[in-house]
Structure formats: structure tokens, C-alpha cells
């Protein structure tokens, strides 16, 4: 088995990579990284990811890190199997890239901060929570308008633009932030769709 993923179950970045592999029907070996013992800061792991963060990824002689870079590689390397995660038409791909950037630059920043507050990693009083809920709400207002016209962010089909959202949304749907998604009907339908995909359900059932 050529593809190896190093990380731990529960990491949003690891989930992002594994979701892409399941969507593309790519077999992989999962190697658990013990974060408690700081295995990710040891030389052997740092040789795979010099920043000491999960995931790290290997496909034969190729080693990669940064989850979104890995998903793009998976989508292109295994383009002829599974779900078409990257659109081939240059105009469609440009549109997809816009929404991938929105996820990375706007959605992830607000949603990740709310996740950190929910997990107790960041001390956040009502003012901080309200600030980031407002930031996320502003993004979701744009999504609601977009999803009123299209089933998915990049158009009619599920792509990386949607997949990259799955981990953060999955976590936030178990918190009070859930109401921000459910109060917008087109966002609510999109969330229900992407979290019920067979590949995502396989990932949720995965146990290394």
C-alpha cells in the first residue's frame, strides 16, 4: 500500500485528508501519531513535516504536509477514480478556487476560533463568542445566497470546495453554533448533504 497518512483521529486537518481519500476510493495506511508523548516533535516525524503538525502524507517517494495541499494532490493524482473533486473546465475551476479560498481565509478562521472556545483551548467570554459568531454569520449569509442558486459551492457537484468544510462543520454541529447553520435553509440543506455522504460516513466509522 503506497499511501500513508500520519496523524490522529479527531484532528480536523487529518479528517480533511482522509475524506478526500475515501471520496477517491484510494486505499491507505493510517499511522497514529502520539501527540501526548510529543511524537510529532521528534526528528523522525519532523522529517515528514518540519512544522511538527499533523497530518503528514506519503505516496511512494512523495512526502507532503498541509491538509489542503494534500487533498489537491489526491484529487489530481487519482482524477480517474471516485468523485471528481477538482473541476477540469478552466472557468469552473476558477469558480471552485474562489470558494476554496473563502473556506480557507474566512470560514476556517471564524469557525476554528469558535471550536477552540468550545474545547476550552481559548478563554472566551460572551464578547469574544459574539464577535466570532458574527464573523461566521457574515460568511454563512454569503453561503446562503450562493447555495440558493447552486446545490454546492462550486456549482452542481460536490468538490474540494465543499469537502474542506466538512471537519469544522461536523464539530460545530454539536455546539451552540449549530443554530447559525440551521437558521439558514439552504446552508442547512447543504450541511445535511455533505455530512451524509458515503465517504464521510465511512470516515466517521473508521478506527485505526
Coordinates of C-alpha atoms in Angstrom, one line a residue:
X1 CA 0.0 0.0 0.0
X2 CA 1.7 3.2 -1.2
X3 CA -0.3 5.9 0.5
X4 CA 0.3 6.6 4.2
X5 CA -1.3 9.2 6.4
X6 CA 0.3 10.1 9.7
X7 CA -1.9 11.8 12.3
X8 CA -4.6 11.1 14.9
X9 CA -8.3 10.6 14.7
X10 CA -10.0 13.7 15.9
X11 CA -7.7 16.2 14.0
X12 CA -9.7 18.3 11.6
X13 CA -6.8 18.5 9.2
X14 CA -6.4 14.7 9.3
X15 CA -10.1 14.3 8.6
X16 CA -9.8 16.6 5.6
X17 CA -7.2 14.4 4.1
X18 CA -8.9 11.1 4.9
X19 CA -12.2 12.4 3.5
X20 CA -10.5 13.1 0.1
X21 CA -9.0 9.6 0.1
X22 CA -12.4 8.0 0.8
X23 CA -14.1 10.1 -1.9
X24 CA -11.4 9.0 -4.4
X25 CA -11.6 5.3 -3.3
X26 CA -7.9 5.3 -2.5
X27 CA -6.6 2.6 -0.1
X28 CA -4.3 4.0 2.6
X29 CA -2.4 3.0 5.7
X30 CA -3.0 5.1 8.8
X31 CA -0.2 5.6 11.3
X32 CA -1.3 7.1 14.6
X33 CA 1.0 9.9 15.9
X34 CA 1.0 10.1 19.7
X35 CA 0.6 13.8 20.4
X36 CA 0.7 13.3 24.2
X37 CA 4.2 11.9 24.1
X38 CA 5.1 14.7 21.6
X39 CA 6.0 12.2 18.8
X40 CA 5.1 15.0 16.3
X41 CA 8.1 17.0 17.6
X42 CA 10.7 14.2 17.2
X43 CA 13.2 14.1 14.3
X44 CA 11.5 11.1 12.6
X45 CA 8.2 13.0 12.3
X46 CA 9.8 16.3 11.6
X47 CA 11.5 14.8 8.6
X48 CA 7.9 14.4 7.2
X49 CA 6.5 17.7 8.4
X50 CA 9.1 20.2 9.6
X51 CA 6.4 22.2 11.4
X52 CA 5.7 19.3 13.7
X53 CA 1.9 19.2 12.9
X54 CA -0.4 16.6 11.6
X55 CA -1.0 15.3 9.1
X56 CA 1.9 14.1 7.2
X57 CA 1.3 12.2 3.9
X58 CA 3.3 9.8 1.8
X59 CA 2.6 8.4 -1.6
X60 CA 5.5 6.3 -2.7
X61 CA 8.6 8.5 -2.7
X62 CA 6.5 11.7 -2.3
X63 CA 6.1 13.3 1.1
X64 CA 3.6 16.1 1.7
X65 CA 2.2 18.2 4.6
X66 CA -0.6 20.8 4.8
X67 CA -4.0 19.2 4.5
X68 CA -5.4 21.3 1.7
X69 CA -2.3 20.8 -0.4
X70 CA -2.7 17.0 0.2
X71 CA -6.3 17.0 -0.9
X72 CA -5.5 18.8 -4.1
X73 CA -2.8 16.3 -4.8
X74 CA -5.1 13.4 -4.1
X75 CA -7.8 14.9 -6.4
X76 CA -5.4 15.3 -9.3
X77 CA -3.3 12.1 -8.8
X78 CA -6.4 9.9 -8.7
X79 CA -8.5 12.0 -11.0
X80 CA -9.8 9.0 -12.9
X81 CA -11.5 7.3 -9.9
X82 CA -14.1 8.2 -7.4
X83 CA -15.6 11.6 -7.1
X84 CA -14.4 14.4 -9.3
X85 CA -13.1 16.8 -6.6
X86 CA -11.4 19.2 -9.0
X87 CA -13.3 20.6 -12.0
X88 CA -11.5 20.4 -15.3
X89 CA -13.1 23.3 -17.1
X90 CA -10.9 26.4 -16.5
X91 CA -13.9 28.7 -15.8
X92 CA -15.5 26.2 -13.4
X93 CA -12.1 25.6 -11.8
X94 CA -11.7 29.3 -11.3
X95 CA -15.1 29.5 -9.5
X96 CA -14.2 26.4 -7.4
X97 CA -10.9 28.1 -6.4
X98 CA -12.7 31.2 -5.2
X99 CA -14.8 29.1 -2.8
X100 CA -11.8 27.1 -1.7
X101 CA -10.1 30.4 -0.8
X102 CA -13.2 31.6 1.0
X103 CA -13.2 28.5 3.1
X104 CA -9.5 28.9 4.0
X105 CA -9.4 32.6 4.5
X106 CA -12.8 33.4 6.0
X107 CA -14.8 30.3 7.1
X108 CA -12.0 28.4 8.7
X109 CA -10.7 31.4 10.7
X110 CA -14.1 32.1 12.3
X111 CA -15.2 28.5 12.8
X112 CA -11.8 27.4 14.2
X113 CA -11.9 30.1 16.8
X114 CA -15.3 29.0 17.9
X115 CA -14.1 25.4 18.1
X116 CA -11.2 26.4 20.2
X117 CA -13.5 28.3 22.6
X118 CA -15.9 25.3 22.7
X119 CA -12.9 23.0 23.5
X120 CA -11.6 25.3 26.2
X121 CA -8.4 26.0 24.4
X122 CA -9.1 29.7 24.3
X123 CA -10.7 31.6 27.1
X124 CA -13.6 33.4 25.7
X125 CA -16.3 35.4 27.4
X126 CA -19.6 36.3 25.8
X127 CA -18.0 39.2 24.0
X128 CA -15.4 37.0 22.2
X129 CA -18.0 34.4 21.4
X130 CA -20.4 37.0 20.0
X131 CA -17.5 38.5 17.9
X132 CA -16.7 35.2 16.2
X133 CA -20.3 34.2 15.8
X134 CA -20.9 37.4 14.0
X135 CA -17.9 36.7 11.7
X136 CA -19.2 33.2 11.0
X137 CA -22.7 34.5 10.4
X138 CA -21.5 37.0 7.9
X139 CA -19.8 34.2 5.9
X140 CA -22.9 32.0 6.2
X141 CA -25.0 34.8 4.8
X142 CA -22.9 34.8 1.7
X143 CA -23.1 31.0 1.6
X144 CA -26.9 31.1 1.9
X145 CA -27.1 33.4 -1.2
X146 CA -24.7 31.2 -3.1
X147 CA -26.5 27.9 -2.2
X148 CA -29.8 29.4 -3.2
X149 CA -28.5 29.3 -6.7
X150 CA -26.3 26.2 -6.6
X151 CA -26.5 22.9 -4.8
X152 CA -22.8 23.1 -3.9
X153 CA -20.4 26.0 -3.5
X154 CA -18.6 25.4 -6.8
X155 CA -21.8 24.5 -8.8
X156 CA -23.9 21.4 -9.3
X157 CA -21.3 18.9 -8.0
X158 CA -19.5 18.2 -4.7
X159 CA -15.9 19.3 -4.9
X160 CA -13.0 20.1 -2.6
X161 CA -14.7 23.5 -2.0
X162 CA -17.3 21.6 0.0
X163 CA -15.1 18.8 1.4
X164 CA -12.8 21.3 3.1
X165 CA -15.7 22.5 5.2
X166 CA -16.7 19.0 6.5
X167 CA -14.5 18.7 9.6
X168 CA -15.2 22.1 11.2
X169 CA -18.9 21.8 10.4
X170 CA -19.1 18.3 11.9
X171 CA -17.6 19.6 15.1
X172 CA -19.7 22.7 15.3
X173 CA -22.9 20.9 14.8
X174 CA -22.5 19.5 18.3
X175 CA -22.2 23.0 19.8
X176 CA -24.4 26.0 20.2
X177 CA -23.1 27.3 16.9
X178 CA -25.3 24.7 15.2
X179 CA -28.1 27.3 15.2
X180 CA -26.2 29.5 12.8
X181 CA -26.2 26.8 10.2
X182 CA -29.8 25.6 10.8
X183 CA -31.3 29.1 10.7
X184 CA -30.4 29.4 7.0
X185 CA -32.4 26.9 4.9
X186 CA -30.0 26.5 2.0
X187 CA -27.0 26.2 4.3
X188 CA -28.9 23.7 6.4
X189 CA -29.7 21.5 3.4
X190 CA -26.0 21.7 2.2
X191 CA -24.7 20.7 5.6
X192 CA -27.1 17.8 5.8
X193 CA -26.0 16.7 2.3
X194 CA -22.2 16.9 2.8
X195 CA -22.3 15.3 6.3
X196 CA -24.3 12.3 4.9
X197 CA -22.1 11.5 2.0
X198 CA -21.0 7.8 2.0
X199 CA -17.3 8.8 2.1
X200 CA -17.8 11.0 5.2
X201 CA -19.8 8.2 6.9
X202 CA -17.1 5.7 6.2
X203 CA -14.6 8.2 7.8
X204 CA -16.7 8.6 10.9
X205 CA -16.8 4.8 11.3
X206 CA -13.0 4.5 10.7
X207 CA -11.0 3.1 13.6
X208 CA -7.2 2.6 13.1

